[in-house]
Amino acid sequence: MDKNNEQKSIKTPENKQKQDGMKPWLKLLPAAAVFAAVCVTCYQADKAPVESIQVADNNLMSTDDIKKIISVKNLEWKLHLRTTKLLQKRHLRKKTKKPVK
């Protein structure tokens, strides 16, 4: 058994060169797997039928209308924040007040 272990542990220069030659290819293995997965996915997407949907309502809005909607929503949000802060302050005041005897 010792002879077998010794023979396995001894590396010949030929085996070492073969192993060194394989290292760069082993580093490329994950990239090759990703490339293959992308190719398969694209191939399957090309074979699948494409569904098209028509939109009945295709009204366009002007930028002014969009700006108005955004500003109104922004004001609503600011008002909501203010009222929330006021309610929190009132709640804290009620907690901090000492009860009257």
PDB file of C-alpha atoms in Angstrom:
ATOM      1  CA  MET A   1       0.000   0.000   0.000  1.00  0.00           C
ATOM      2  CA  ASP A   2       2.828   2.378   0.753  1.00  0.00           C
ATOM      3  CA  LYS A   3       4.187   1.878  -2.750  1.00  0.00           C
ATOM      4  CA  ASN A   4       0.815   2.773  -4.263  1.00  0.00           C
ATOM      5  CA  ASN A   5       0.609   5.960  -2.195  1.00  0.00           C
ATOM      6  CA  GLU A   6       4.141   6.876  -3.148  1.00  0.00           C
ATOM      7  CA  GLN A   7       3.404   6.353  -6.822  1.00  0.00           C
ATOM      8  CA  LYS A   8       0.288   8.534  -6.613  1.00  0.00           C
ATOM      9  CA  SER A   9       2.090  11.310  -4.779  1.00  0.00           C
ATOM     10  CA  ILE A  10       4.978  11.396  -7.264  1.00  0.00           C
ATOM     11  CA  LYS A  11       4.034  13.632 -10.166  1.00  0.00           C
ATOM     12  CA  THR A  12       5.765  13.226 -13.445  1.00  0.00           C
ATOM     13  CA  PRO A  13       6.589  16.335 -15.448  1.00  0.00           C
ATOM     14  CA  GLU A  14       4.287  15.178 -18.245  1.00  0.00           C
ATOM     15  CA  ASN A  15       1.275  14.978 -15.925  1.00  0.00           C
ATOM     16  CA  LYS A  16       2.129  18.351 -14.414  1.00  0.00           C
ATOM     17  CA  GLN A  17       2.247  19.987 -17.854  1.00  0.00           C
ATOM     18  CA  LYS A  18      -1.104  18.467 -18.781  1.00  0.00           C
ATOM     19  CA  GLN A  19      -2.669  19.783 -15.579  1.00  0.00           C
ATOM     20  CA  ASP A  20      -1.189  23.248 -16.115  1.00  0.00           C
ATOM     21  CA  GLY A  21      -2.549  23.268 -19.666  1.00  0.00           C
ATOM     22  CA  MET A  22      -6.062  22.580 -18.422  1.00  0.00           C
ATOM     23  CA  LYS A  23      -6.208  25.413 -15.848  1.00  0.00           C
ATOM     24  CA  PRO A  24      -7.081  28.241 -18.273  1.00  0.00           C
ATOM     25  CA  TRP A  25      -9.864  26.152 -19.786  1.00  0.00           C
ATOM     26  CA  LEU A  26     -11.298  25.341 -16.373  1.00  0.00           C
ATOM     27  CA  LYS A  27     -11.510  29.051 -15.606  1.00  0.00           C
ATOM     28  CA  LEU A  28     -13.644  29.544 -18.725  1.00  0.00           C
ATOM     29  CA  LEU A  29     -16.090  26.793 -17.806  1.00  0.00           C
ATOM     30  CA  PRO A  30     -18.593  29.034 -15.918  1.00  0.00           C
ATOM     31  CA  ALA A  31     -18.611  31.557 -18.756  1.00  0.00           C
ATOM     32  CA  ALA A  32     -19.264  28.781 -21.263  1.00  0.00           C
ATOM     33  CA  ALA A  33     -22.188  27.533 -19.157  1.00  0.00           C
ATOM     34  CA  VAL A  34     -23.747  31.006 -19.072  1.00  0.00           C
ATOM     35  CA  PHE A  35     -23.250  31.411 -22.814  1.00  0.00           C
ATOM     36  CA  ALA A  36     -24.934  28.066 -23.465  1.00  0.00           C
ATOM     37  CA  ALA A  37     -27.875  28.983 -21.216  1.00  0.00           C
ATOM     38  CA  VAL A  38     -28.390  32.292 -23.025  1.00  0.00           C
ATOM     39  CA  CYS A  39     -28.256  30.576 -26.407  1.00  0.00           C
ATOM     40  CA  VAL A  40     -30.825  27.977 -25.378  1.00  0.00           C
ATOM     41  CA  THR A  41     -33.137  30.642 -23.951  1.00  0.00           C
ATOM     42  CA  CYS A  42     -32.931  32.748 -27.111  1.00  0.00           C
ATOM     43  CA  TYR A  43     -33.558  29.713 -29.279  1.00  0.00           C
ATOM     44  CA  GLN A  44     -36.640  28.785 -27.267  1.00  0.00           C
ATOM     45  CA  ALA A  45     -37.926  32.370 -27.394  1.00  0.00           C
ATOM     46  CA  ASP A  46     -37.646  32.390 -31.192  1.00  0.00           C
ATOM     47  CA  LYS A  47     -39.707  29.212 -31.474  1.00  0.00           C
ATOM     48  CA  ALA A  48     -42.515  30.371 -29.159  1.00  0.00           C
ATOM     49  CA  PRO A  49     -45.512  32.106 -30.774  1.00  0.00           C
ATOM     50  CA  VAL A  50     -45.786  35.801 -30.025  1.00  0.00           C
ATOM     51  CA  GLU A  51     -49.099  37.126 -28.748  1.00  0.00           C
ATOM     52  CA  SER A  52     -50.088  40.617 -29.758  1.00  0.00           C
ATOM     53  CA  ILE A  53     -52.610  42.683 -27.867  1.00  0.00           C
ATOM     54  CA  GLN A  54     -54.367  45.723 -29.242  1.00  0.00           C
ATOM     55  CA  VAL A  55     -55.065  48.623 -26.967  1.00  0.00           C
ATOM     56  CA  ALA A  56     -58.485  50.165 -27.470  1.00  0.00           C
ATOM     57  CA  ASP A  57     -57.830  53.361 -25.526  1.00  0.00           C
ATOM     58  CA  ASN A  58     -54.681  55.071 -26.707  1.00  0.00           C
ATOM     59  CA  ASN A  59     -55.280  58.650 -25.609  1.00  0.00           C
ATOM     60  CA  LEU A  60     -52.189  60.798 -25.329  1.00  0.00           C
ATOM     61  CA  MET A  61     -51.797  63.324 -22.563  1.00  0.00           C
ATOM     62  CA  SER A  62     -49.997  66.599 -22.868  1.00  0.00           C
ATOM     63  CA  THR A  63     -47.032  67.319 -20.644  1.00  0.00           C
ATOM     64  CA  ASP A  64     -48.948  70.125 -18.931  1.00  0.00           C
ATOM     65  CA  ASP A  65     -51.666  67.679 -17.865  1.00  0.00           C
ATOM     66  CA  ILE A  66     -49.066  65.271 -16.531  1.00  0.00           C
ATOM     67  CA  LYS A  67     -47.325  68.048 -14.602  1.00  0.00           C
ATOM     68  CA  LYS A  68     -50.647  69.086 -13.042  1.00  0.00           C
ATOM     69  CA  ILE A  69     -51.399  65.535 -11.934  1.00  0.00           C
ATOM     70  CA  ILE A  70     -47.935  65.150 -10.428  1.00  0.00           C
ATOM     71  CA  SER A  71     -48.134  68.478  -8.605  1.00  0.00           C
ATOM     72  CA  VAL A  72     -51.588  67.670  -7.179  1.00  0.00           C
ATOM     73  CA  LYS A  73     -50.388  64.265  -5.949  1.00  0.00           C
ATOM     74  CA  ASN A  74     -47.291  65.901  -4.490  1.00  0.00           C
ATOM     75  CA  LEU A  75     -49.415  68.450  -2.608  1.00  0.00           C
ATOM     76  CA  GLU A  76     -51.702  65.714  -1.311  1.00  0.00           C
ATOM     77  CA  TRP A  77     -48.670  63.816  -0.024  1.00  0.00           C
ATOM     78  CA  LYS A  78     -47.253  66.918   1.689  1.00  0.00           C
ATOM     79  CA  LEU A  79     -50.593  67.599   3.368  1.00  0.00           C
ATOM     80  CA  HIS A  80     -50.776  63.995   4.511  1.00  0.00           C
ATOM     81  CA  LEU A  81     -47.309  64.255   6.047  1.00  0.00           C
ATOM     82  CA  ARG A  82     -48.190  67.514   7.829  1.00  0.00           C
ATOM     83  CA  THR A  83     -51.375  66.143   9.324  1.00  0.00           C
ATOM     84  CA  THR A  84     -49.572  62.999  10.427  1.00  0.00           C
ATOM     85  CA  LYS A  85     -46.888  65.057  12.165  1.00  0.00           C
ATOM     86  CA  LEU A  86     -49.508  67.215  13.881  1.00  0.00           C
ATOM     87  CA  LEU A  87     -51.384  64.169  15.105  1.00  0.00           C
ATOM     88  CA  GLN A  88     -48.165  62.668  16.448  1.00  0.00           C
ATOM     89  CA  LYS A  89     -47.325  65.897  18.300  1.00  0.00           C
ATOM     90  CA  ARG A  90     -50.804  66.029  19.858  1.00  0.00           C
ATOM     91  CA  HIS A  91     -50.508  62.418  20.899  1.00  0.00           C
ATOM     92  CA  LEU A  92     -47.139  63.074  22.536  1.00  0.00           C
ATOM     93  CA  ARG A  93     -48.499  66.153  24.354  1.00  0.00           C
ATOM     94  CA  LYS A  94     -51.337  64.108  25.806  1.00  0.00           C
ATOM     95  CA  LYS A  95     -48.883  61.502  27.051  1.00  0.00           C
ATOM     96  CA  THR A  96     -46.504  64.018  28.626  1.00  0.00           C
ATOM     97  CA  LYS A  97     -49.190  66.043  30.445  1.00  0.00           C
ATOM     98  CA  LYS A  98     -49.419  65.280  34.114  1.00  0.00           C
ATOM     99  CA  PRO A  99     -52.806  64.267  35.378  1.00  0.00           C
ATOM    100  CA  VAL A 100     -54.549  66.925  37.472  1.00  0.00           C
ATOM    101  CA  LYS A 101     -55.402  65.890  41.063  1.00  0.00           C
TER     102      LYS A 101
END
